[in-house]
JSON list of C-alpha atoms in Angstrom, two decimals:
[
{"chain": "A", "resi": 1, "resn": "MET", "atom": "CA", "xyz": [0.00, 0.00, 0.00]},
{"chain": "A", "resi": 2, "resn": "ILE", "atom": "CA", "xyz": [2.79, 2.41, 0.86]},
{"chain": "A", "resi": 3, "resn": "VAL", "atom": "CA", "xyz": [4.27, 1.76, -2.58]},
{"chain": "A", "resi": 4, "resn": "PHE", "atom": "CA", "xyz": [1.04, 2.97, -4.21]},
{"chain": "A", "resi": 5, "resn": "TRP", "atom": "CA", "xyz": [1.10, 6.10, -2.07]},
{"chain": "A", "resi": 6, "resn": "ILE", "atom": "CA", "xyz": [4.70, 6.88, -2.93]},
{"chain": "A", "resi": 7, "resn": "ILE", "atom": "CA", "xyz": [4.19, 6.29, -6.65]},
{"chain": "A", "resi": 8, "resn": "GLY", "atom": "CA", "xyz": [0.95, 8.26, -6.66]},
{"chain": "A", "resi": 9, "resn": "ILE", "atom": "CA", "xyz": [2.46, 11.20, -4.80]},
{"chain": "A", "resi": 10, "resn": "LEU", "atom": "CA", "xyz": [5.53, 11.21, -7.05]},
{"chain": "A", "resi": 11, "resn": "PHE", "atom": "CA", "xyz": [3.41, 11.21, -10.22]},
{"chain": "A", "resi": 12, "resn": "PHE", "atom": "CA", "xyz": [1.17, 13.90, -8.80]},
{"chain": "A", "resi": 13, "resn": "VAL", "atom": "CA", "xyz": [3.86, 16.25, -7.48]},
{"chain": "A", "resi": 14, "resn": "VAL", "atom": "CA", "xyz": [6.40, 15.95, -10.29]},
{"chain": "A", "resi": 15, "resn": "GLU", "atom": "CA", "xyz": [3.88, 16.42, -13.08]},
{"chain": "A", "resi": 16, "resn": "LEU", "atom": "CA", "xyz": [2.06, 19.16, -11.20]},
{"chain": "A", "resi": 17, "resn": "LEU", "atom": "CA", "xyz": [5.35, 21.06, -11.00]},
{"chain": "A", "resi": 18, "resn": "CYS", "atom": "CA", "xyz": [5.91, 20.54, -14.73]},
{"chain": "A", "resi": 19, "resn": "CYS", "atom": "CA", "xyz": [2.33, 21.20, -15.77]},
{"chain": "A", "resi": 20, "resn": "VAL", "atom": "CA", "xyz": [1.44, 24.33, -13.77]},
{"chain": "A", "resi": 21, "resn": "PRO", "atom": "CA", "xyz": [3.89, 26.67, -15.57]},
{"chain": "A", "resi": 22, "resn": "GLU", "atom": "CA", "xyz": [2.45, 25.53, -18.91]},
{"chain": "A", "resi": 23, "resn": "TYR", "atom": "CA", "xyz": [-1.10, 26.28, -17.76]},
{"chain": "A", "resi": 24, "resn": "VAL", "atom": "CA", "xyz": [0.03, 29.68, -16.47]},
{"chain": "A", "resi": 25, "resn": "ARG", "atom": "CA", "xyz": [1.37, 30.48, -19.94]},
{"chain": "A", "resi": 26, "resn": "LEU", "atom": "CA", "xyz": [-1.88, 29.45, -21.56]},
{"chain": "A", "resi": 27, "resn": "LEU", "atom": "CA", "xyz": [-3.96, 31.52, -19.15]},
{"chain": "A", "resi": 28, "resn": "ARG", "atom": "CA", "xyz": [-1.83, 34.67, -18.90]},
{"chain": "A", "resi": 29, "resn": "TYR", "atom": "CA", "xyz": [-0.37, 35.09, -22.36]},
{"chain": "A", "resi": 30, "resn": "HIS", "atom": "CA", "xyz": [-2.96, 36.84, -24.53]},
{"chain": "A", "resi": 31, "resn": "GLY", "atom": "CA", "xyz": [-0.85, 39.09, -26.77]},
{"chain": "A", "resi": 32, "resn": "ARG", "atom": "CA", "xyz": [-0.48, 37.96, -30.37]},
{"chain": "A", "resi": 33, "resn": "VAL", "atom": "CA", "xyz": [2.03, 39.03, -32.97]},
{"chain": "A", "resi": 34, "resn": "ILE", "atom": "CA", "xyz": [3.74, 37.58, -36.04]},
{"chain": "A", "resi": 35, "resn": "GLY", "atom": "CA", "xyz": [7.37, 36.63, -35.50]},
{"chain": "A", "resi": 36, "resn": "THR", "atom": "CA", "xyz": [10.13, 35.05, -37.56]},
{"chain": "A", "resi": 37, "resn": "ILE", "atom": "CA", "xyz": [12.15, 31.93, -36.86]},
{"chain": "A", "resi": 38, "resn": "THR", "atom": "CA", "xyz": [15.77, 33.05, -37.18]},
{"chain": "A", "resi": 39, "resn": "LYS", "atom": "CA", "xyz": [17.78, 30.00, -36.15]},
{"chain": "A", "resi": 40, "resn": "ILE", "atom": "CA", "xyz": [17.46, 26.35, -35.17]},
{"chain": "A", "resi": 41, "resn": "GLU", "atom": "CA", "xyz": [19.55, 24.90, -32.34]},
{"chain": "A", "resi": 42, "resn": "ASP", "atom": "CA", "xyz": [20.08, 21.17, -32.78]},
{"chain": "A", "resi": 43, "resn": "ASN", "atom": "CA", "xyz": [21.79, 18.73, -30.42]},
{"chain": "A", "resi": 44, "resn": "GLY", "atom": "CA", "xyz": [21.46, 15.71, -32.71]},
{"chain": "A", "resi": 45, "resn": "GLN", "atom": "CA", "xyz": [18.26, 14.34, -31.18]},
{"chain": "A", "resi": 46, "resn": "ASN", "atom": "CA", "xyz": [16.19, 17.42, -30.39]},
{"chain": "A", "resi": 47, "resn": "ALA", "atom": "CA", "xyz": [15.85, 20.90, -31.80]},
{"chain": "A", "resi": 48, "resn": "ARG", "atom": "CA", "xyz": [14.49, 24.23, -30.72]},
{"chain": "A", "resi": 49, "resn": "ALA", "atom": "CA", "xyz": [13.75, 27.40, -32.61]},
{"chain": "A", "resi": 50, "resn": "ILE", "atom": "CA", "xyz": [15.06, 30.85, -31.90]},
{"chain": "A", "resi": 51, "resn": "PHE", "atom": "CA", "xyz": [12.48, 33.40, -32.96]},
{"chain": "A", "resi": 52, "resn": "GLU", "atom": "CA", "xyz": [12.22, 37.18, -33.02]},
{"chain": "A", "resi": 53, "resn": "TYR", "atom": "CA", "xyz": [9.24, 39.48, -32.76]},
{"chain": "A", "resi": 54, "resn": "ASP", "atom": "CA", "xyz": [8.41, 43.13, -32.10]},
{"chain": "A", "resi": 55, "resn": "VAL", "atom": "CA", "xyz": [5.95, 44.52, -29.56]},
{"chain": "A", "resi": 56, "resn": "ASP", "atom": "CA", "xyz": [5.31, 48.26, -29.18]},
{"chain": "A", "resi": 57, "resn": "GLY", "atom": "CA", "xyz": [8.57, 49.15, -30.92]},
{"chain": "A", "resi": 58, "resn": "HIS", "atom": "CA", "xyz": [10.70, 46.79, -28.81]},
{"chain": "A", "resi": 59, "resn": "HIS", "atom": "CA", "xyz": [12.52, 43.85, -30.40]},
{"chain": "A", "resi": 60, "resn": "TYR", "atom": "CA", "xyz": [12.58, 40.50, -28.58]},
{"chain": "A", "resi": 61, "resn": "THR", "atom": "CA", "xyz": [14.41, 37.23, -29.18]},
{"chain": "A", "resi": 62, "resn": "GLN", "atom": "CA", "xyz": [13.18, 34.04, -27.54]},
{"chain": "A", "resi": 63, "resn": "LYS", "atom": "CA", "xyz": [13.71, 30.27, -27.71]},
{"chain": "A", "resi": 64, "resn": "THR", "atom": "CA", "xyz": [11.17, 27.47, -27.82]},
{"chain": "A", "resi": 65, "resn": "GLN", "atom": "CA", "xyz": [11.47, 24.40, -25.65]},
{"chain": "A", "resi": 66, "resn": "TRP", "atom": "CA", "xyz": [13.29, 21.37, -27.02]},
{"chain": "A", "resi": 67, "resn": "THR", "atom": "CA", "xyz": [11.28, 19.12, -29.32]},
{"chain": "A", "resi": 68, "resn": "SER", "atom": "CA", "xyz": [12.04, 15.98, -31.29]},
{"chain": "A", "resi": 69, "resn": "ASN", "atom": "CA", "xyz": [9.92, 17.13, -34.22]},
{"chain": "A", "resi": 70, "resn": "ASP", "atom": "CA", "xyz": [11.40, 19.04, -37.13]},
{"chain": "A", "resi": 71, "resn": "VAL", "atom": "CA", "xyz": [8.55, 21.56, -37.20]},
{"chain": "A", "resi": 72, "resn": "PHE", "atom": "CA", "xyz": [10.61, 24.74, -37.40]},
{"chain": "A", "resi": 73, "resn": "ILE", "atom": "CA", "xyz": [11.96, 26.27, -40.61]},
{"chain": "A", "resi": 74, "resn": "VAL", "atom": "CA", "xyz": [14.43, 29.17, -40.56]},
{"chain": "A", "resi": 75, "resn": "GLY", "atom": "CA", "xyz": [12.94, 32.29, -42.13]},
{"chain": "A", "resi": 76, "resn": "LYS", "atom": "CA", "xyz": [9.36, 31.13, -41.71]},
{"chain": "A", "resi": 77, "resn": "THR", "atom": "CA", "xyz": [6.88, 33.37, -39.92]},
{"chain": "A", "resi": 78, "resn": "CYS", "atom": "CA", "xyz": [5.21, 32.12, -36.77]},
{"chain": "A", "resi": 79, "resn": "ASP", "atom": "CA", "xyz": [2.36, 33.15, -34.49]},
{"chain": "A", "resi": 80, "resn": "VAL", "atom": "CA", "xyz": [3.87, 34.35, -31.22]},
{"chain": "A", "resi": 81, "resn": "ILE", "atom": "CA", "xyz": [1.77, 34.43, -28.07]},
{"chain": "A", "resi": 82, "resn": "TYR", "atom": "CA", "xyz": [3.22, 36.73, -25.40]},
{"chain": "A", "resi": 83, "resn": "ASN", "atom": "CA", "xyz": [2.49, 38.07, -21.93]},
{"chain": "A", "resi": 84, "resn": "GLN", "atom": "CA", "xyz": [1.14, 41.60, -22.46]},
{"chain": "A", "resi": 85, "resn": "LYS", "atom": "CA", "xyz": [2.58, 42.81, -19.13]},
{"chain": "A", "resi": 86, "resn": "LYS", "atom": "CA", "xyz": [5.97, 41.20, -19.81]},
{"chain": "A", "resi": 87, "resn": "PRO", "atom": "CA", "xyz": [6.34, 40.93, -23.60]},
{"chain": "A", "resi": 88, "resn": "HIS", "atom": "CA", "xyz": [9.72, 39.22, -23.33]},
{"chain": "A", "resi": 89, "resn": "LEU", "atom": "CA", "xyz": [7.83, 36.12, -22.09]},
{"chain": "A", "resi": 90, "resn": "SER", "atom": "CA", "xyz": [6.39, 34.27, -25.06]},
{"chain": "A", "resi": 91, "resn": "TYR", "atom": "CA", "xyz": [5.97, 31.05, -26.98]},
{"chain": "A", "resi": 92, "resn": "ILE", "atom": "CA", "xyz": [5.20, 30.01, -30.54]},
{"chain": "A", "resi": 93, "resn": "LYS", "atom": "CA", "xyz": [1.54, 29.11, -30.95]},
{"chain": "A", "resi": 94, "resn": "LYS", "atom": "CA", "xyz": [2.05, 25.63, -32.42]},
{"chain": "A", "resi": 95, "resn": "SER", "atom": "CA", "xyz": [5.07, 24.62, -30.35]},
{"chain": "A", "resi": 96, "resn": "GLY", "atom": "CA", "xyz": [3.34, 22.00, -28.20]},
{"chain": "A", "resi": 97, "resn": "GLN", "atom": "CA", "xyz": [1.95, 23.96, -25.23]},
{"chain": "A", "resi": 98, "resn": "TRP", "atom": "CA", "xyz": [-1.39, 22.14, -25.31]},
{"chain": "A", "resi": 99, "resn": "ILE", "atom": "CA", "xyz": [0.26, 18.74, -25.65]},
{"chain": "A", "resi": 100, "resn": "ARG", "atom": "CA", "xyz": [2.53, 19.36, -22.65]},
{"chain": "A", "resi": 101, "resn": "CYS", "atom": "CA", "xyz": [-0.50, 20.44, -20.61]},
{"chain": "A", "resi": 102, "resn": "LEU", "atom": "CA", "xyz": [-2.48, 17.39, -21.70]},
{"chain": "A", "resi": 103, "resn": "VAL", "atom": "CA", "xyz": [0.32, 14.95, -20.92]},
{"chain": "A", "resi": 104, "resn": "GLY", "atom": "CA", "xyz": [0.96, 16.63, -17.58]},
{"chain": "A", "resi": 105, "resn": "THR", "atom": "CA", "xyz": [-2.72, 16.45, -16.71]},
{"chain": "A", "resi": 106, "resn": "LEU", "atom": "CA", "xyz": [-2.85, 12.76, -17.63]},
{"chain": "A", "resi": 107, "resn": "PHE", "atom": "CA", "xyz": [0.09, 12.04, -15.34]},
{"chain": "A", "resi": 108, "resn": "VAL", "atom": "CA", "xyz": [-1.58, 13.97, -12.51]},
{"chain": "A", "resi": 109, "resn": "ILE", "atom": "CA", "xyz": [-4.73, 11.88, -13.04]},
{"chain": "A", "resi": 110, "resn": "VAL", "atom": "CA", "xyz": [-2.67, 8.67, -13.02]},
{"chain": "A", "resi": 111, "resn": "GLY", "atom": "CA", "xyz": [-1.02, 9.82, -9.80]},
{"chain": "A", "resi": 112, "resn": "VAL", "atom": "CA", "xyz": [-4.38, 10.48, -8.16]},
{"chain": "A", "resi": 113, "resn": "ILE", "atom": "CA", "xyz": [-5.73, 7.09, -9.31]},
{"chain": "A", "resi": 114, "resn": "VAL", "atom": "CA", "xyz": [-2.67, 5.25, -7.98]},
{"chain": "A", "resi": 115, "resn": "LEU", "atom": "CA", "xyz": [-2.94, 7.18, -4.71]},
{"chain": "A", "resi": 116, "resn": "CYS", "atom": "CA", "xyz": [-6.63, 6.22, -4.42]},
{"chain": "A", "resi": 117, "resn": "LEU", "atom": "CA", "xyz": [-5.73, 2.58, -5.12]},
{"chain": "A", "resi": 118, "resn": "GLY", "atom": "CA", "xyz": [-3.30, 2.75, -2.23]},
{"chain": "A", "resi": 119, "resn": "PHE", "atom": "CA", "xyz": [-6.04, 4.00, 0.09]},
{"chain": "A", "resi": 120, "resn": "PHE", "atom": "CA", "xyz": [-8.45, 1.36, -1.27]},
{"chain": "A", "resi": 121, "resn": "PHE", "atom": "CA", "xyz": [-6.01, -1.51, -0.69]},
{"chain": "A", "resi": 122, "resn": "GLN", "atom": "CA", "xyz": [-5.20, -0.15, 2.76]},
{"chain": "A", "resi": 123, "resn": "SER", "atom": "CA", "xyz": [-8.88, -0.22, 3.73]},
{"chain": "A", "resi": 124, "resn": "ILE", "atom": "CA", "xyz": [-9.52, -3.80, 2.55]},
{"chain": "A", "resi": 125, "resn": "LEU", "atom": "CA", "xyz": [-6.34, -5.36, 3.92]}
]
């Protein structure tokens, strides 16, 4: 039973820590602008895009998170979503934010289910 509790808590806490910042981005970042992908960083297995955009006359350069998909093309325009209060905080619209949130949420649900199984087995044994 204790094993279920430990596994459940670990799933819940670790994924909650990874998932919450992604949800914050989705909820707080409402500014939209067109940017340009200027460079691709590649470590052999994963890649991330470096993109530039302008907000209210200020120029910003930002990086995406690492991805294993070759979805970025240098010189291509991209939809940039940014925090209107802090425009230097941004992400590319189709860079996997929703997928990371979904996967994180699924792991949190698995953690809660495993935790509940631990309580269930504790009560019947």
